[in-house]
mmCIF file of C-alpha atoms in Angstrom:
data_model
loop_
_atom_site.group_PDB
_atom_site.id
_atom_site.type_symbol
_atom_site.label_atom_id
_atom_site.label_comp_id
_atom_site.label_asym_id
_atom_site.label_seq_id
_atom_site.Cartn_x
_atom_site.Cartn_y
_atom_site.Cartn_z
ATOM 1 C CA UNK A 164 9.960 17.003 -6.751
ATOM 2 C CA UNK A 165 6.653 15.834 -7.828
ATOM 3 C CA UNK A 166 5.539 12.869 -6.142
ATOM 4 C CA UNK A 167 4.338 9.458 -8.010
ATOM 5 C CA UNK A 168 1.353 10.266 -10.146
ATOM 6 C CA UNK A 169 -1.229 7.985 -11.354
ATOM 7 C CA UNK A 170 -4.073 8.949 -14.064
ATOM 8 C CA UNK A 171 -6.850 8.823 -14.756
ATOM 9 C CA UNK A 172 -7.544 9.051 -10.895
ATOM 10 C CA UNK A 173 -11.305 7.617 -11.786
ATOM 11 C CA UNK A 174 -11.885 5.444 -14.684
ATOM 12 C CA UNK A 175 -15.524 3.871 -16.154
ATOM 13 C CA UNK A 176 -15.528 1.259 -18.388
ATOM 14 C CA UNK A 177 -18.277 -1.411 -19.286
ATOM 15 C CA UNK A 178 -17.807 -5.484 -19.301
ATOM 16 C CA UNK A 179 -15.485 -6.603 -21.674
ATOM 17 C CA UNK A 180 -13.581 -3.545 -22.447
ATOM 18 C CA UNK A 181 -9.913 -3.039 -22.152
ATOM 19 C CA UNK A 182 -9.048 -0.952 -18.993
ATOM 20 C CA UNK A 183 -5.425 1.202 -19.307
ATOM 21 C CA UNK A 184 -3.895 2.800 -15.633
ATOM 22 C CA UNK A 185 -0.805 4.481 -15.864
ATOM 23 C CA UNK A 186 1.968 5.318 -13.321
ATOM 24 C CA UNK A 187 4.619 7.676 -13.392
ATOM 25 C CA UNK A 188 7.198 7.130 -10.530
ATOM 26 C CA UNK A 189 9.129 9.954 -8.605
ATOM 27 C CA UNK A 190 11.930 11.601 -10.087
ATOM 28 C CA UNK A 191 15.264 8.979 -9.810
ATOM 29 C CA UNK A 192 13.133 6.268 -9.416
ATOM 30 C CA UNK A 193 13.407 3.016 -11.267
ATOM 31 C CA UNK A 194 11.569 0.419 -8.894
ATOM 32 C CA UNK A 195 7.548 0.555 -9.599
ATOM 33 C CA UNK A 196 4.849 -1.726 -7.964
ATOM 34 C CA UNK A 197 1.062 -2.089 -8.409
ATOM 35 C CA UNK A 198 -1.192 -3.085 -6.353
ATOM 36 C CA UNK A 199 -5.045 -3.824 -6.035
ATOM 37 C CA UNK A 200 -7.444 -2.253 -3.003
ATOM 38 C CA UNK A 201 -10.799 -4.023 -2.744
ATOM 39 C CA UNK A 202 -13.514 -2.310 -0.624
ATOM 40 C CA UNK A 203 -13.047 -2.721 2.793
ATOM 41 C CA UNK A 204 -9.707 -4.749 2.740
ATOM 42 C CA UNK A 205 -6.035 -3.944 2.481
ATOM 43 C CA UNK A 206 -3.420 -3.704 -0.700
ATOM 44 C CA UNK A 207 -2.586 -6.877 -2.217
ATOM 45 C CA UNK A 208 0.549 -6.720 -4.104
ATOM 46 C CA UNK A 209 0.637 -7.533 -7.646
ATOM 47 C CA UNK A 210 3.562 -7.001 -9.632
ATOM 48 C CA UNK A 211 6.827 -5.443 -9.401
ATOM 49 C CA UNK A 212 9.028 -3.638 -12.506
ATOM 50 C CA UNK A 213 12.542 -2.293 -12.808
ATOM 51 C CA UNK A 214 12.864 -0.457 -15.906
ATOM 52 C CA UNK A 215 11.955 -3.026 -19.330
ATOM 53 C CA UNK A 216 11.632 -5.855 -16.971
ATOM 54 C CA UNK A 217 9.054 -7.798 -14.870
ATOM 55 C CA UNK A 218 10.907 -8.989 -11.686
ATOM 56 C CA UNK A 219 8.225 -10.324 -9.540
ATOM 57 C CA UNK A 220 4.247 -11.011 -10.996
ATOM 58 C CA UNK A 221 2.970 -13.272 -8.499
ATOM 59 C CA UNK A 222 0.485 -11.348 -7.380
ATOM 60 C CA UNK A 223 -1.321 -10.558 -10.591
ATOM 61 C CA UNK A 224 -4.036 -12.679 -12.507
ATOM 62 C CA UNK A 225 -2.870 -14.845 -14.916
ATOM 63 C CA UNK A 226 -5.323 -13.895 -17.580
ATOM 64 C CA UNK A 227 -6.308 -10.644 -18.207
ATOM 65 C CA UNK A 228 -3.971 -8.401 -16.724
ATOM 66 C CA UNK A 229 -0.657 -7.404 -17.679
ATOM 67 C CA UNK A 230 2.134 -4.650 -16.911
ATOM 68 C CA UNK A 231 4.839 -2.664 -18.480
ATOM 69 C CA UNK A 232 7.675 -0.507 -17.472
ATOM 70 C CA UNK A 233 9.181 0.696 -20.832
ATOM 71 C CA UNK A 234 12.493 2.757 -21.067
ATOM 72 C CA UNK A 235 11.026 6.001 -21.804
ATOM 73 C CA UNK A 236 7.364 6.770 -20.190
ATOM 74 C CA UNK A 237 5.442 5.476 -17.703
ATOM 75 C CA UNK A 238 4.459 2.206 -15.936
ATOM 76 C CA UNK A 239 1.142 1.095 -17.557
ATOM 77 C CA UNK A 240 -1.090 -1.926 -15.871
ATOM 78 C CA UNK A 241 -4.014 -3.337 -18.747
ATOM 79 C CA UNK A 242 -6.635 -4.954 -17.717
ATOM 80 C CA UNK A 243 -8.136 -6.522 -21.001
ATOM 81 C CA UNK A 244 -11.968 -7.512 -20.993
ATOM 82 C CA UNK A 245 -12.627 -6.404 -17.531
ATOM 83 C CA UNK A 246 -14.954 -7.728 -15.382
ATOM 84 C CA UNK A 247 -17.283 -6.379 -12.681
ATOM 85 C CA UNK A 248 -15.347 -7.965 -10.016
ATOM 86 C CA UNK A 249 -12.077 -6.058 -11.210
ATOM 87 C CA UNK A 250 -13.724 -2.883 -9.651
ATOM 88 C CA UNK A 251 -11.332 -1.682 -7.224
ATOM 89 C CA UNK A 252 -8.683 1.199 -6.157
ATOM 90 C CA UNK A 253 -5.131 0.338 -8.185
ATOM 91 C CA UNK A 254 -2.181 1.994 -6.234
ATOM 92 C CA UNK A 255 1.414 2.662 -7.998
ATOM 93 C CA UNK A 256 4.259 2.309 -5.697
ATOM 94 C CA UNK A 257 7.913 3.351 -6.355
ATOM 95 C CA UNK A 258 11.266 3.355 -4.578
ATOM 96 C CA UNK A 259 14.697 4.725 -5.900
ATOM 97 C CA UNK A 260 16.655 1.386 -5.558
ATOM 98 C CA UNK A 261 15.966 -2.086 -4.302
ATOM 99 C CA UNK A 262 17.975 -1.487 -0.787
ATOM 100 C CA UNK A 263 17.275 -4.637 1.412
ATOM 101 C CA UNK A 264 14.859 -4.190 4.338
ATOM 102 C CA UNK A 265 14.999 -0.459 3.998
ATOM 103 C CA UNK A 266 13.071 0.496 1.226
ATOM 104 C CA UNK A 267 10.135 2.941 1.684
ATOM 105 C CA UNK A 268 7.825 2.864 -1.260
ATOM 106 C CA UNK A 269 5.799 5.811 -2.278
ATOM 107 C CA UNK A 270 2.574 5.593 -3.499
ATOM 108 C CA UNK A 271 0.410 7.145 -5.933
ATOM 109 C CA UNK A 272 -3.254 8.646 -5.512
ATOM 110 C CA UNK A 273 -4.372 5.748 -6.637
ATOM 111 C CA UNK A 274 -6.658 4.879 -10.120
ATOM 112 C CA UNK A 275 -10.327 3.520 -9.146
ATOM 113 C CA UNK A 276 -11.770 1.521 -11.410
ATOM 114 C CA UNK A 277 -15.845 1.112 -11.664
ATOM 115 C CA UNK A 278 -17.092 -1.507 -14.201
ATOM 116 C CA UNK A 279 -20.263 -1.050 -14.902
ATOM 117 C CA UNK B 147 1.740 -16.856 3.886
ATOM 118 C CA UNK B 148 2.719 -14.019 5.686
ATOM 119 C CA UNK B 149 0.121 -11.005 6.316
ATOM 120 C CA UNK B 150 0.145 -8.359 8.919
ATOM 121 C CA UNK B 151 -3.853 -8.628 10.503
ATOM 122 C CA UNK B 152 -4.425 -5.033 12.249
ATOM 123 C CA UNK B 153 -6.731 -4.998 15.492
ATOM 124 C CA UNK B 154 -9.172 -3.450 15.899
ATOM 125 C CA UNK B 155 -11.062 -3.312 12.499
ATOM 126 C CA UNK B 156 -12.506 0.081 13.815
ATOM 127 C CA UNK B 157 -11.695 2.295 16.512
ATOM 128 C CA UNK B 158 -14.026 5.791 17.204
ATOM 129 C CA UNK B 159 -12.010 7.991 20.648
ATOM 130 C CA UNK B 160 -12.663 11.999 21.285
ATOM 131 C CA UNK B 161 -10.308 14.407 20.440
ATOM 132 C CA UNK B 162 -7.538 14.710 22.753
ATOM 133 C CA UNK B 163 -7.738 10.932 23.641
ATOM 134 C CA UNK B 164 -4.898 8.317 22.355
ATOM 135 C CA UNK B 165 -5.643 5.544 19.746
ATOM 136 C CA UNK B 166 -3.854 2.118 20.231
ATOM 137 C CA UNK B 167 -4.156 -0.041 16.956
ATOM 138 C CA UNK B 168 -2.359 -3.471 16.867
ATOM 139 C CA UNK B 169 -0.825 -5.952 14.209
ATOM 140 C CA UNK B 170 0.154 -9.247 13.843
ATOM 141 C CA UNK B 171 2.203 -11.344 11.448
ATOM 142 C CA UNK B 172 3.017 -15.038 11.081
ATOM 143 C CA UNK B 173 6.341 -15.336 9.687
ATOM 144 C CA UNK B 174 9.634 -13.563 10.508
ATOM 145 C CA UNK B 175 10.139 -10.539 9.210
ATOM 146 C CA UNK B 176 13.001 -7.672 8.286
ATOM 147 C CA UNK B 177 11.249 -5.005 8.962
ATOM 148 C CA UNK B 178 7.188 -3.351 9.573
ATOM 149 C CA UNK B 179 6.075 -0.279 8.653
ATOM 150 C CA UNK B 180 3.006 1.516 9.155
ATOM 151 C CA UNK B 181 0.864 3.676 6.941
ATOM 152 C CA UNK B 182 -2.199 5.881 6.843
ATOM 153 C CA UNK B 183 -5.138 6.177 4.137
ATOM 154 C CA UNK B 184 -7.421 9.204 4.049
ATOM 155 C CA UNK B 185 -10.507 8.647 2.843
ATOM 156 C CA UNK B 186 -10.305 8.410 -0.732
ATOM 157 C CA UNK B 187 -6.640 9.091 -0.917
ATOM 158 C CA UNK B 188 -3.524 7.112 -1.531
ATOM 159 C CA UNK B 189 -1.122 5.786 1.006
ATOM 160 C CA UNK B 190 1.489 7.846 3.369
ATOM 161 C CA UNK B 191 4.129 6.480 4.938
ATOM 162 C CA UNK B 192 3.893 6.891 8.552
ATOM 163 C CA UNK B 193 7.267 4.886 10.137
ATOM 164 C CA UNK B 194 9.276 1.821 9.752
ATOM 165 C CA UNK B 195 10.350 -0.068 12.237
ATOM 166 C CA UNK B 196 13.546 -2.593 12.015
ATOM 167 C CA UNK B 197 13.183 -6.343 13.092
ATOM 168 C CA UNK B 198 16.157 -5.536 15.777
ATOM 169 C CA UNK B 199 14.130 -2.474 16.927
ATOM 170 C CA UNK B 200 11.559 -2.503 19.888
ATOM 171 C CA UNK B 201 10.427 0.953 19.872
ATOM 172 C CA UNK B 202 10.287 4.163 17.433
ATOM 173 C CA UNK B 203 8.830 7.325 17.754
ATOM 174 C CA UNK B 204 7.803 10.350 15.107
ATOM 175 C CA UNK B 205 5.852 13.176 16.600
ATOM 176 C CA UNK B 206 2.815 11.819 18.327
ATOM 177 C CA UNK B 207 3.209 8.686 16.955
ATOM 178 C CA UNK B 208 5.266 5.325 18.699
ATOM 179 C CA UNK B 209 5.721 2.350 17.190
ATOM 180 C CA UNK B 210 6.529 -0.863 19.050
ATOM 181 C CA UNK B 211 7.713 -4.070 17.419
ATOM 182 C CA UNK B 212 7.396 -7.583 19.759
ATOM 183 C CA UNK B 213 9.459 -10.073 17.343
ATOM 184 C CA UNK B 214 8.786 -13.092 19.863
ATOM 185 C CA UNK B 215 4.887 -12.156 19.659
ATOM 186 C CA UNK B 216 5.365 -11.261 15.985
ATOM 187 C CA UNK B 217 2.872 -7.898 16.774
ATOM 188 C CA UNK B 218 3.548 -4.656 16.431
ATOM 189 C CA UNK B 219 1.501 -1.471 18.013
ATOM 190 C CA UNK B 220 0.723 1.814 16.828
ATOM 191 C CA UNK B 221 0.096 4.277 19.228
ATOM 192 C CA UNK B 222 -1.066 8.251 18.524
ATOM 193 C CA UNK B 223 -1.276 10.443 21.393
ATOM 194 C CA UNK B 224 -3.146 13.529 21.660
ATOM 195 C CA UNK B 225 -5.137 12.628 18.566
ATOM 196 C CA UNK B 226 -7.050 14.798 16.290
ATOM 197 C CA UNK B 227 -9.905 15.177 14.175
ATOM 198 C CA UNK B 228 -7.263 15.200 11.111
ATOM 199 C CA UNK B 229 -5.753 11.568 12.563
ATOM 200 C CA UNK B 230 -9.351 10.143 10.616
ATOM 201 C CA UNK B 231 -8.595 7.676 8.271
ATOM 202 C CA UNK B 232 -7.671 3.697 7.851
ATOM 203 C CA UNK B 233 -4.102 2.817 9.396
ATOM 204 C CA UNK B 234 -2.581 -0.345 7.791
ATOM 205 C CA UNK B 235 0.413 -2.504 9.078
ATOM 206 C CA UNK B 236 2.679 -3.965 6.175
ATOM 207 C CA UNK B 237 5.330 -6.245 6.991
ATOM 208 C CA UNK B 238 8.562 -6.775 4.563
ATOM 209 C CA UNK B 239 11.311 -9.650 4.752
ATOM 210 C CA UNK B 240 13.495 -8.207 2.716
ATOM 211 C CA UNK B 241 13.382 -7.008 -1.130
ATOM 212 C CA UNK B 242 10.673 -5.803 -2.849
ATOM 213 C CA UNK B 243 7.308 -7.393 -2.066
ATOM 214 C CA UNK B 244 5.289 -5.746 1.390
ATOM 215 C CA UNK B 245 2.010 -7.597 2.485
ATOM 216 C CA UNK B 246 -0.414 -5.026 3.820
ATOM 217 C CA UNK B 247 -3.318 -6.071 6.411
ATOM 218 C CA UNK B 248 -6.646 -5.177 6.226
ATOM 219 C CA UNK B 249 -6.317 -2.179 8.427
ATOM 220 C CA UNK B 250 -7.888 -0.016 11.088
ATOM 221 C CA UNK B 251 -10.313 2.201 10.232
ATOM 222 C CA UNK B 252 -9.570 5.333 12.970
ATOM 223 C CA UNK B 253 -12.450 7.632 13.753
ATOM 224 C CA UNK B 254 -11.606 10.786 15.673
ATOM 225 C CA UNK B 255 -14.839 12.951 16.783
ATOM 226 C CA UNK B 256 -14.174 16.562 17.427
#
């Protein structure tokens, strides 16, 4: 059972482009969550998806940034005109069922993102 | 808001010798859990603890959770060059959203 797998693992882009991470959960497993790593600090949480819905995006940027979970493929965060202060680790996260206090999420490698 | 603050920010021990990293929250909880970040890698799951627990234990680690102090501990005996890496607290009341501390960057010399 592969575990959750994020690509690309390393991404470059320049100031304004569009930036594209993707997430594919484990196996039975419709609960995904994203969240940011700056240098030096801890994971903030962004957003969380079930499948074709948004349940919880407090955590993400108003502008800029958005996040799918479609029926069929995997979870994709976009980052649209990025900026140099978007440069950070983005970490996928997904559980097999929201289950109370018990979940344990399982995260992804991770996607770091340089803007240059 | 709620955020689990891990202490110390950086801890360096010899081989052999056991590492004692701490966390604190502010608001009540469901349950903690800790996990560890190689260098460069993404998160493992090390051990969660329940808010009606006090103490858990997995191989060399143990976990202890102090509800009225709102701290937990992490504690890994015997530790190893391999234990390198940043250890982060992240506390959960319930559902689907975990706040993560800053972490504790564990340095194990051989």
């Amino acid at each position: 059972n592969a575990g959750v797998m994020q690509n690309p693992r390393h991404l470059v882009r320049r100031r304004g482009q569009e930036a594209r991470l993707r997430c594919s959960p484990m196996k039975g497993h419709s609960h995904v969550y994203w969240y940011r790593q700056l240098p030096e600090e801890g994971l903030k949480f962004m957003v969380y998806l079930q499948k074709e819905n948004i349940i919880d995006e407090s955590g993400m940027p108003k502008e800029r940034f958005s996040a799918e979970f479609p029926k069929e493929g995997p979870s994709i965060l976009r980052i649209q005109q990025v900026v140099r202060g978007d440069s950070a680790a983005y970490f996928c996260a997904s559980s097999i069922e929201l289950a109370g206090a018990l979940d344990e999420q399982y995260f992804g490698p991770g996607t770091r993102l340089t803007v240059t | 808001s709620q955020q689990g603050e891990e202490d110390p920010q950086a801890l360096s021990i010899q081989e052999g010798e056991n590492a004692t990293m701490n966390c604190s929250y502010k608001t009540s909880i469901n349950n903690l859990q800790w996990y560890r970040q190689n260098s460069g890698r993404g998160l493992v799951h090390l051990i969660l603890i329940r808010s009606n627990e006090r103490e858990k234990h997995s191989g060399r680690l143990r976990v202890t959770l102090d509800t009225s102090k709102k701290s937990s501990s992490l504690l890994i005996t015997a530790s190893r060059a391999a234990d390198t890496a940043s250890y982060f607290c992240a506390t959960s009341r319930g559902g689907f959203k975990t706040i993560f501390g800053a972490g504790t960057r564990l340095f194990v010399k051989a």
